[in-house]
Each structure stands twice: as structure tokens, then as C-alpha cells.
Amino acid sequence: MAERPTGGPGLRTALGTLSIPLRFLLLSSFLIPLGSFMVLPFMSVFLHERLGMGLGTVGVVLAAASLVQFSGGIAGGALAERIGLRRTMLWALVVRTAGFVGLLLALRWPPLAVGALILTCCGAALYLPANKAYLVHGVDEERRPAFLSAGNAALNAGMAVGPLVAGPFVLSSPGWLFVAVTALFVLVTAGHARLPAPSGEALAIADEGRQGLLSGVALLPFVANGLAFYLYFHFQHYLAVYAVERASSEFYSLVLLLCFALVIVVQPLASGAIRRMPYGLALAVGFLGLAAGLAVLAVGNRPALLAGGALITLGDIVLFLKNDLEALRRSPRSDAVVFGQQRLAAGIGACASGVLGGQLYGAAEHAGDAGWFWLWAAAQCLLLPPLLVLLRRPAADLPRPHGDTEGALTRP
């Protein structure tokens, strides 16, 4: 049978088969980051200006929260393997809702703010692997990229809209904002309570046994994902200070909106082509896109900021989706555990970027030209990925057997 063309009718046909529970899950994939990003992007301002924390303390708190939110995904995947996808998502949303209640209470008792923030990040860590696994449960390999990219598009749309909605109210009316976000999460949690458990899930859970968190990890996609996030987070962490100095905070927001829009529009349309692309070629295309974008940022003017952001986003569209697809193909573990392992790699990469990138940016700024930071980051995109060749096809990193349907939670 001939493959469907990328995007266009093929994409619409794939998404047109979504059941009502999956449509609700995609809606939730928009509403959850919408609510979260009405609050979380402004936490540094809230903690510092509203609650009076020093900037050094704020930095430590946010670093710890980011590490929990990313790397804690491996615990979320393991929990889903033990108790099921629906129950894991439900408990994760209960935890996250409690975190937003804690932020509301922190307006009266500020010490609660740190614990509440960490609680919301724990909920995010538990939720995302189960969400992705539920979305692709029982879906054949050809349609998985379309489903995953649709979820990513919904996620990015929520992340883009949230700050725009909440910006005027974060400092002026944070209480009402936290109440609104908490109410949104209560409604989403109630909806998840009505989701059906995936067919065959109980049998699959029983068959999994108790394996280690990193057992069966697909090593090459794991390391490639960590490296991709390490390089991408040079852009994520440090573009704000670089762009605001050379343009304005409003123009920085415009760059971010462009990046979100590209993910929302391009990734679903390109998902079929990314699936068919050989893994080595996808890595080359993705890392070259990151390298080109980071190098362009060194120019430092407004067109360069837009062009650099666009190139970096196109690179990560290929890398992030292909790494997840390849990890699913190679690992014998359940989908939720695979997504959790990939989140762990992302957390390690993002954390390393925060620590090492901060030193590099400070050194470049001290030398009088922060543009050198972007050139050094671009050079890493060219120098580090070839080392991945050393990890290609180890004996324990074998593809899943096609057509094996034992345990519906484990593989389609």
C-alpha cells in the first residue's frame, strides 16, 4: 500500500479517526499548558517582587523546579506502568491542582510558595508521559507521528496563549488569577476522571513486572535527546537577556510567538516526512538547523533574532519528534516509560545547559560581545553530534518486534 503524502489529506485523515476521549485529551493538552503558563513564566517576578525573595534564591528555586518537571518524567512513566495511564494522569492533575491552591495560599503565607511551585512541577512530571502514551495507545506506527505532533501543537498553543492572557494580572490581581487557574485544573481533572482505561491495559500492567527505571532504555535516542535539549536550551535560557538588550521585551515576545507558531503549524504537517526520514539524516538535519540558527543570533539585530529563532525551532521540530519516535521503536518498555526516559534525558540536558551555558554567557559578556556565546553554542552543534556515532546500534538497543501485540499498553 502506498504511503500517504506528508500533511494535507493524510494528516487530516489520521486525526479524523480520533475518538472522543482522544479529542478531549488533545483539548486538555491545550488547556493544561494554558493554565500553567498563565502563572509559571511569571514566577521569577512573583517570587521576587510580590513575595520578596532575593534573586539568588529565586534562581535556585526555579532551577530545582525545572529539574523536577523534566527529569521527574521517568517516575511518571514508571507509575503509569504500575497503575495505568488514566489513573496516573488523574493523580498527576490532583497533585498539580493542589500546587496551584498552594500558590493561592502563599499570598497570605509566602513560605508556601516554594513547596507549591515544586508540587505543580511534580504534577507535570507525572502527567506528560502518561498523556503521550494514552494518545498513541494502540495506534499503528504510520499514524503515531501525526498524533504526537498534534499533541505537541496543542501544548505549544497553550504555552503561547497563557502568558498573553495572564500578563496584565500577575502582579495586579494574582489572587484572582490563581483562583481562575485552579478552577480550570479542577474541571480538567474531573474530565480525566471520566476517561476510559485503554483496552488491554490491566493485562499489560500485569505482564510488565518490576523493572528498573532505566531498564530497556534506547541508548542512542536517549543521549541524542539529552544533547538536543542541552543545545536548544542555550536559546531557551539566554535569549531573553540577549534580545531585550538589543531590541525590546515586546520584540522578544514576538520571537517566542513565531517559534510557537512554527511548532503548531509545521510539525503536524511535517510529521509524516520526519517519520520516514532515516534516523541519521534526521539528526544531521536537526543539529544543522540548531547550528545555523544559533550562529545567526550572533548578528544581534532584529531580523537575525527572528531568523535565528525560526531556524532553531525548525531544527528542534525534527530532533524532538524523531528522537521520541526512534525511542518508541527501539525500546521494549511501555510507551509511558519510554516517554519518561526521554523526559529524563531532556531534564539532564536542560540542567547542563543552565549550568555550563550560564558560565559561557557570562564569559562572553565579560569579554564585551555576547555574540561569541551564540557562535560557541553553534560550534557545539557541529562538534558534539558526531560523537553519537559511538552509540549506534548497541546489542541491547534493538527495535521492537513489529506485529507483537502482547500487552496493549506496551506496544501497539
Short mmCIF file of N, CA, C and O in Angstrom, two decimals, residues 303-410:
data_model
loop_
_atom_site.label_atom_id
_atom_site.label_comp_id
_atom_site.label_asym_id
_atom_site.label_seq_id
_atom_site.Cartn_x
_atom_site.Cartn_y
_atom_site.Cartn_z
N PRO A 303 16.15 41.34 12.58
CA PRO A 303 15.95 40.26 11.61
C PRO A 303 16.71 38.99 11.98
O PRO A 303 16.21 37.88 11.77
N ALA A 304 17.92 39.15 12.55
CA ALA A 304 18.69 37.97 12.94
C ALA A 304 18.02 37.23 14.10
O ALA A 304 18.04 36.00 14.15
N LEU A 305 17.41 37.96 15.03
CA LEU A 305 16.71 37.31 16.14
C LEU A 305 15.53 36.48 15.63
O LEU A 305 15.31 35.36 16.08
N LEU A 306 14.79 37.04 14.68
CA LEU A 306 13.65 36.30 14.11
C LEU A 306 14.12 35.10 13.31
O LEU A 306 13.61 33.99 13.46
N ALA A 307 15.12 35.31 12.43
CA ALA A 307 15.61 34.22 11.59
C ALA A 307 16.27 33.13 12.43
O ALA A 307 16.06 31.93 12.18
N GLY A 308 17.06 33.53 13.41
CA GLY A 308 17.70 32.55 14.28
C GLY A 308 16.70 31.73 15.05
O GLY A 308 16.81 30.49 15.13
N GLY A 309 15.67 32.39 15.61
CA GLY A 309 14.63 31.66 16.33
C GLY A 309 13.90 30.68 15.43
O GLY A 309 13.59 29.55 15.84
N ALA A 310 13.62 31.09 14.18
CA ALA A 310 12.92 30.21 13.24
C ALA A 310 13.77 28.99 12.90
O ALA A 310 13.26 27.85 12.90
N LEU A 311 15.05 29.18 12.60
CA LEU A 311 15.92 28.06 12.25
C LEU A 311 16.08 27.09 13.41
O LEU A 311 16.06 25.86 13.22
N ILE A 312 16.25 27.62 14.61
CA ILE A 312 16.39 26.77 15.79
C ILE A 312 15.12 25.95 16.01
O ILE A 312 15.16 24.75 16.30
N THR A 313 13.97 26.59 15.84
CA THR A 313 12.69 25.89 16.03
C THR A 313 12.50 24.79 14.99
O THR A 313 12.05 23.68 15.32
N LEU A 314 12.85 25.06 13.74
CA LEU A 314 12.74 24.03 12.71
C LEU A 314 13.66 22.85 13.01
O LEU A 314 13.30 21.69 12.79
N GLY A 315 14.84 23.14 13.54
CA GLY A 315 15.75 22.06 13.93
C GLY A 315 15.19 21.22 15.05
O GLY A 315 15.24 19.98 15.01
N ASP A 316 14.62 21.89 16.08
CA ASP A 316 14.12 21.10 17.21
C ASP A 316 12.82 20.37 16.86
O ASP A 316 12.51 19.33 17.45
N ILE A 317 12.05 20.88 15.88
CA ILE A 317 10.87 20.15 15.41
C ILE A 317 11.26 18.76 14.92
O ILE A 317 10.62 17.75 15.23
N VAL A 318 12.34 18.69 14.16
CA VAL A 318 12.82 17.41 13.64
C VAL A 318 13.41 16.57 14.77
O VAL A 318 13.06 15.38 14.93
N LEU A 319 14.28 17.15 15.57
CA LEU A 319 15.01 16.38 16.58
C LEU A 319 14.09 15.80 17.65
O LEU A 319 14.16 14.61 17.97
N PHE A 320 13.25 16.64 18.23
CA PHE A 320 12.46 16.19 19.36
C PHE A 320 11.46 15.11 18.96
O PHE A 320 11.28 14.11 19.67
N LEU A 321 10.79 15.29 17.81
CA LEU A 321 9.82 14.28 17.37
C LEU A 321 10.52 12.99 16.96
O LEU A 321 10.11 11.89 17.35
N LYS A 322 11.60 13.09 16.18
CA LYS A 322 12.28 11.89 15.69
C LYS A 322 12.91 11.10 16.83
O LYS A 322 12.89 9.86 16.83
N ASN A 323 13.47 11.79 17.83
CA ASN A 323 14.06 11.08 18.97
C ASN A 323 13.00 10.28 19.73
O ASN A 323 13.24 9.14 20.13
N ASP A 324 11.81 10.87 19.92
CA ASP A 324 10.74 10.14 20.59
C ASP A 324 10.28 8.93 19.77
O ASP A 324 10.10 7.83 20.30
N LEU A 325 10.11 9.14 18.47
CA LEU A 325 9.67 8.03 17.61
C LEU A 325 10.70 6.91 17.59
O LEU A 325 10.35 5.72 17.65
N GLU A 326 11.97 7.27 17.54
CA GLU A 326 13.02 6.25 17.49
C GLU A 326 13.13 5.51 18.82
O GLU A 326 13.36 4.30 18.87
N ALA A 327 12.94 6.24 19.93
CA ALA A 327 12.97 5.59 21.24
C ALA A 327 11.82 4.60 21.36
O ALA A 327 11.99 3.48 21.87
N LEU A 328 10.62 4.98 20.90
CA LEU A 328 9.48 4.06 20.93
C LEU A 328 9.76 2.82 20.09
O LEU A 328 9.39 1.70 20.46
N ARG A 329 10.40 3.01 18.95
CA ARG A 329 10.67 1.88 18.05
C ARG A 329 11.70 0.92 18.63
O ARG A 329 11.59 -0.29 18.46
N ARG A 330 12.69 1.45 19.34
CA ARG A 330 13.81 0.62 19.78
C ARG A 330 13.60 -0.03 21.15
O ARG A 330 14.17 -1.08 21.43
N SER A 331 12.84 0.62 22.02
CA SER A 331 12.76 0.13 23.40
C SER A 331 11.68 -0.93 23.56
O SER A 331 10.59 -0.80 23.00
N PRO A 332 11.93 -1.96 24.37
CA PRO A 332 10.90 -2.96 24.65
C PRO A 332 9.95 -2.54 25.77
O PRO A 332 9.00 -3.25 26.05
N ARG A 333 10.21 -1.39 26.42
CA ARG A 333 9.39 -0.97 27.56
C ARG A 333 8.08 -0.35 27.10
O ARG A 333 7.87 -0.05 25.93
N SER A 334 7.18 -0.10 28.05
CA SER A 334 5.90 0.52 27.74
C SER A 334 6.11 1.93 27.22
O SER A 334 7.13 2.58 27.48
N ASP A 335 5.13 2.42 26.46
CA ASP A 335 5.24 3.76 25.89
C ASP A 335 5.45 4.81 26.97
O ASP A 335 6.25 5.74 26.81
N ALA A 336 4.72 4.69 28.09
CA ALA A 336 4.83 5.69 29.15
C ALA A 336 6.24 5.73 29.72
O ALA A 336 6.79 6.80 29.99
N VAL A 337 6.85 4.55 29.93
CA VAL A 337 8.21 4.52 30.45
C VAL A 337 9.19 5.11 29.44
O VAL A 337 10.10 5.84 29.80
N VAL A 338 8.99 4.81 28.16
CA VAL A 338 9.88 5.38 27.13
C VAL A 338 9.80 6.90 27.15
O VAL A 338 10.82 7.59 27.12
N PHE A 339 8.59 7.44 27.20
CA PHE A 339 8.45 8.90 27.25
C PHE A 339 9.07 9.46 28.52
O PHE A 339 9.66 10.55 28.52
N GLY A 340 8.93 8.74 29.64
CA GLY A 340 9.56 9.19 30.88
C GLY A 340 11.07 9.20 30.78
O GLY A 340 11.73 10.11 31.27
N GLN A 341 11.64 8.17 30.17
CA GLN A 341 13.09 8.13 29.99
C GLN A 341 13.57 9.28 29.10
O GLN A 341 14.61 9.90 29.37
N GLN A 342 12.80 9.59 28.06
CA GLN A 342 13.16 10.71 27.19
C GLN A 342 13.06 12.04 27.93
O GLN A 342 13.86 12.96 27.70
N ARG A 343 12.09 12.17 28.84
CA ARG A 343 11.99 13.38 29.66
C ARG A 343 13.17 13.50 30.60
O ARG A 343 13.65 14.60 30.86
N LEU A 344 13.64 12.36 31.13
CA LEU A 344 14.83 12.40 31.98
C LEU A 344 16.02 12.94 31.20
O LEU A 344 16.78 13.80 31.68
N ALA A 345 16.21 12.45 29.98
CA ALA A 345 17.30 12.95 29.14
C ALA A 345 17.15 14.44 28.90
O ALA A 345 18.14 15.19 28.94
N ALA A 346 15.91 14.89 28.65
CA ALA A 346 15.67 16.32 28.42
C ALA A 346 16.04 17.13 29.66
O ALA A 346 16.64 18.21 29.55
N GLY A 347 15.68 16.62 30.83
CA GLY A 347 16.00 17.34 32.06
C GLY A 347 17.48 17.45 32.31
O GLY A 347 17.99 18.50 32.73
N ILE A 348 18.21 16.36 32.05
CA ILE A 348 19.67 16.40 32.21
C ILE A 348 20.28 17.42 31.26
O ILE A 348 21.14 18.23 31.64
N GLY A 349 19.82 17.42 29.99
CA GLY A 349 20.34 18.37 29.02
C GLY A 349 20.03 19.80 29.38
O GLY A 349 20.90 20.68 29.30
N ALA A 350 18.78 20.07 29.79
CA ALA A 350 18.39 21.43 30.14
C ALA A 350 19.16 21.93 31.36
O ALA A 350 19.58 23.09 31.43
N CYS A 351 19.37 21.04 32.33
CA CYS A 351 20.11 21.43 33.54
C CYS A 351 21.57 21.73 33.20
O CYS A 351 22.13 22.73 33.66
N ALA A 352 22.18 20.88 32.37
CA ALA A 352 23.56 21.12 31.97
C ALA A 352 23.70 22.43 31.21
O ALA A 352 24.67 23.18 31.38
N SER A 353 22.71 22.73 30.38
CA SER A 353 22.73 23.99 29.63
C SER A 353 22.65 25.18 30.57
O SER A 353 23.32 26.19 30.37
N GLY A 354 21.82 25.06 31.61
CA GLY A 354 21.71 26.15 32.56
C GLY A 354 23.00 26.41 33.30
O GLY A 354 23.41 27.56 33.51
N VAL A 355 23.68 25.33 33.68
CA VAL A 355 24.91 25.46 34.46
C VAL A 355 26.09 25.90 33.58
O VAL A 355 26.74 26.91 33.83
N LEU A 356 26.35 25.14 32.50
CA LEU A 356 27.51 25.44 31.65
C LEU A 356 27.26 26.66 30.77
O LEU A 356 28.15 27.49 30.58
N GLY A 357 26.02 26.76 30.24
CA GLY A 357 25.71 27.90 29.39
C GLY A 357 25.80 29.21 30.12
O GLY A 357 26.25 30.23 29.56
N GLY A 358 25.40 29.23 31.40
CA GLY A 358 25.50 30.45 32.18
C GLY A 358 26.93 30.93 32.31
O GLY A 358 27.22 32.13 32.22
N GLN A 359 27.85 29.99 32.52
CA GLN A 359 29.26 30.36 32.63
C GLN A 359 29.76 30.91 31.30
O GLN A 359 30.49 31.91 31.25
N LEU A 360 29.36 30.26 30.19
CA LEU A 360 29.81 30.71 28.87
C LEU A 360 29.24 32.08 28.52
O LEU A 360 29.93 32.94 27.98
N TYR A 361 27.96 32.29 28.83
CA TYR A 361 27.36 33.59 28.52
C TYR A 361 28.01 34.69 29.34
O TYR A 361 28.29 35.79 28.82
N GLY A 362 28.26 34.39 30.62
CA GLY A 362 28.93 35.39 31.46
C GLY A 362 30.31 35.73 30.94
O GLY A 362 30.72 36.90 30.94
N ALA A 363 31.05 34.71 30.48
CA ALA A 363 32.39 34.96 29.96
C ALA A 363 32.34 35.80 28.69
O ALA A 363 33.14 36.73 28.50
N ALA A 364 31.37 35.49 27.80
CA ALA A 364 31.25 36.26 26.55
C ALA A 364 30.84 37.70 26.84
O ALA A 364 31.36 38.64 26.22
N GLU A 365 29.95 37.87 27.76
CA GLU A 365 29.52 39.22 28.12
C GLU A 365 30.66 40.01 28.77
O GLU A 365 30.84 41.20 28.50
N HIS A 366 31.45 39.35 29.59
CA HIS A 366 32.60 39.98 30.24
C HIS A 366 33.64 40.39 29.20
O HIS A 366 34.32 41.41 29.36
N ALA A 367 33.73 39.61 28.12
CA ALA A 367 34.68 39.94 27.04
C ALA A 367 34.17 41.07 26.16
O ALA A 367 34.90 41.55 25.29
N GLY A 368 32.91 41.49 26.37
CA GLY A 368 32.40 42.64 25.66
C GLY A 368 31.55 42.34 24.44
O GLY A 368 31.08 43.26 23.78
N ASP A 369 31.31 41.08 24.12
CA ASP A 369 30.50 40.73 22.96
C ASP A 369 29.78 39.41 23.21
O ASP A 369 30.37 38.33 23.04
N ALA A 370 28.51 39.50 23.61
CA ALA A 370 27.74 38.29 23.90
C ALA A 370 27.49 37.45 22.65
O ALA A 370 27.10 36.29 22.75
N GLY A 371 27.73 38.01 21.47
CA GLY A 371 27.57 37.24 20.24
C GLY A 371 28.46 36.02 20.19
O GLY A 371 28.11 35.02 19.54
N TRP A 372 29.62 36.07 20.85
CA TRP A 372 30.52 34.92 20.88
C TRP A 372 29.87 33.71 21.57
O TRP A 372 30.18 32.57 21.25
N PHE A 373 28.96 33.98 22.50
CA PHE A 373 28.26 32.88 23.16
C PHE A 373 27.49 32.05 22.14
O PHE A 373 27.51 30.81 22.17
N TRP A 374 26.79 32.72 21.22
CA TRP A 374 25.98 32.00 20.23
C TRP A 374 26.86 31.27 19.23
O TRP A 374 26.52 30.17 18.78
N LEU A 375 28.00 31.85 18.90
CA LEU A 375 28.93 31.17 17.99
C LEU A 375 29.50 29.92 18.64
O LEU A 375 29.67 28.88 17.98
N TRP A 376 29.81 30.00 19.92
CA TRP A 376 30.33 28.83 20.63
C TRP A 376 29.24 27.75 20.72
O TRP A 376 29.51 26.56 20.53
N ALA A 377 28.00 28.15 20.99
CA ALA A 377 26.90 27.19 21.03
C ALA A 377 26.71 26.54 19.66
O ALA A 377 26.48 25.33 19.56
N ALA A 378 26.81 27.33 18.59
CA ALA A 378 26.69 26.79 17.23
C ALA A 378 27.80 25.79 16.94
O ALA A 378 27.58 24.75 16.31
N ALA A 379 29.02 26.11 17.40
CA ALA A 379 30.15 25.20 17.19
C ALA A 379 29.91 23.87 17.89
O ALA A 379 30.24 22.80 17.35
N GLN A 380 29.29 23.91 19.07
CA GLN A 380 28.98 22.65 19.78
C GLN A 380 27.99 21.80 18.99
O GLN A 380 28.05 20.57 19.04
N CYS A 381 27.06 22.46 18.27
CA CYS A 381 26.09 21.72 17.45
C CYS A 381 26.78 20.94 16.33
O CYS A 381 26.23 19.96 15.83
N LEU A 382 27.96 21.39 15.92
CA LEU A 382 28.71 20.71 14.87
C LEU A 382 29.70 19.71 15.44
O LEU A 382 29.97 18.68 14.82
N LEU A 383 30.25 19.99 16.63
CA LEU A 383 31.33 19.16 17.18
C LEU A 383 30.82 17.98 18.01
O LEU A 383 31.45 16.91 18.01
N LEU A 384 29.69 18.16 18.73
CA LEU A 384 29.24 17.11 19.64
C LEU A 384 28.42 15.99 18.98
O LEU A 384 28.61 14.82 19.30
N PRO A 385 27.48 16.30 18.06
CA PRO A 385 26.66 15.22 17.48
C PRO A 385 27.45 14.09 16.82
O PRO A 385 27.00 12.92 16.90
N PRO A 386 28.60 14.33 16.15
CA PRO A 386 29.33 13.18 15.58
C PRO A 386 29.71 12.12 16.60
O PRO A 386 29.91 10.95 16.24
N LEU A 387 29.81 12.51 17.89
CA LEU A 387 30.14 11.53 18.92
C LEU A 387 29.03 10.50 19.10
O LEU A 387 29.27 9.42 19.66
N LEU A 388 27.82 10.82 18.64
CA LEU A 388 26.71 9.88 18.76
C LEU A 388 26.95 8.62 17.94
O LEU A 388 26.33 7.58 18.20
N VAL A 389 27.83 8.70 16.95
CA VAL A 389 28.16 7.52 16.13
C VAL A 389 28.67 6.40 17.01
O VAL A 389 28.47 5.21 16.73
N LEU A 390 29.33 6.74 18.12
CA LEU A 390 29.87 5.73 19.02
C LEU A 390 28.78 4.91 19.69
O LEU A 390 29.05 3.82 20.22
N LEU A 391 27.54 5.42 19.67
CA LEU A 391 26.44 4.73 20.37
C LEU A 391 25.52 4.00 19.42
O LEU A 391 24.49 3.46 19.84
N ARG A 392 25.83 3.96 18.14
CA ARG A 392 24.89 3.41 17.18
C ARG A 392 24.72 1.90 17.33
O ARG A 392 25.69 1.15 17.37
N ARG A 393 23.45 1.52 17.46
CA ARG A 393 23.02 0.12 17.44
C ARG A 393 23.78 -0.81 18.38
O ARG A 393 24.31 -1.82 17.98
N PRO A 394 23.86 -0.46 19.68
CA PRO A 394 24.42 -1.43 20.61
C PRO A 394 23.54 -2.67 20.69
O PRO A 394 22.35 -2.63 20.34
N ALA A 395 24.13 -3.73 21.15
CA ALA A 395 23.41 -5.02 21.12
C ALA A 395 22.10 -4.98 21.89
O ALA A 395 21.12 -5.60 21.51
N ALA A 396 22.07 -4.22 23.02
CA ALA A 396 20.87 -4.19 23.85
C ALA A 396 19.83 -3.21 23.35
O ALA A 396 18.76 -3.08 23.91
N ASP A 397 20.15 -2.47 22.29
CA ASP A 397 19.27 -1.40 21.82
C ASP A 397 18.62 -1.82 20.51
O ASP A 397 18.91 -1.31 19.45
N LEU A 398 17.76 -2.82 20.58
CA LEU A 398 17.17 -3.41 19.40
C LEU A 398 15.77 -2.87 19.17
O LEU A 398 15.07 -2.51 20.11
N PRO A 399 15.32 -2.84 17.92
CA PRO A 399 13.96 -2.36 17.66
C PRO A 399 12.92 -3.33 18.19
O PRO A 399 13.17 -4.51 18.34
N ARG A 400 11.75 -2.79 18.48
CA ARG A 400 10.66 -3.64 18.92
C ARG A 400 10.23 -4.56 17.80
O ARG A 400 10.24 -4.18 16.64
N PRO A 401 9.85 -5.77 18.11
CA PRO A 401 9.33 -6.66 17.06
C PRO A 401 8.01 -6.14 16.54
O PRO A 401 7.10 -5.86 17.31
N HIS A 402 7.87 -5.97 15.22
CA HIS A 402 6.63 -5.50 14.64
C HIS A 402 5.59 -6.61 14.68
O HIS A 402 5.88 -7.78 14.49
N GLY A 403 4.35 -6.18 14.93
CA GLY A 403 3.26 -7.14 14.93
C GLY A 403 3.07 -7.86 16.24
O GLY A 403 2.15 -8.63 16.39
N ASP A 404 3.93 -7.62 17.23
CA ASP A 404 3.77 -8.25 18.54
C ASP A 404 2.75 -7.45 19.31
O ASP A 404 2.95 -6.30 19.64
N THR A 405 1.63 -8.03 19.62
CA THR A 405 0.56 -7.32 20.30
C THR A 405 0.38 -7.76 21.74
O THR A 405 -0.61 -7.44 22.39
N GLU A 406 1.33 -8.44 22.28
CA GLU A 406 1.18 -8.90 23.68
C GLU A 406 1.28 -7.70 24.60
O GLU A 406 2.30 -7.04 24.69
N GLY A 407 0.21 -7.38 25.30
CA GLY A 407 0.22 -6.25 26.21
C GLY A 407 -0.03 -4.96 25.45
O GLY A 407 0.88 -4.34 24.94
N ALA A 408 -1.28 -4.55 25.41
CA ALA A 408 -1.63 -3.38 24.58
C ALA A 408 -0.99 -2.12 25.11
O ALA A 408 -0.76 -1.18 24.36
N LEU A 409 -0.71 -2.03 26.42
CA LEU A 409 -0.05 -0.84 26.94
C LEU A 409 1.39 -0.78 26.51
O LEU A 409 1.97 0.30 26.37
N THR A 410 2.00 -1.92 26.26
CA THR A 410 3.43 -1.96 25.95
C THR A 410 3.72 -1.52 24.54
O THR A 410 4.66 -0.81 24.28
#
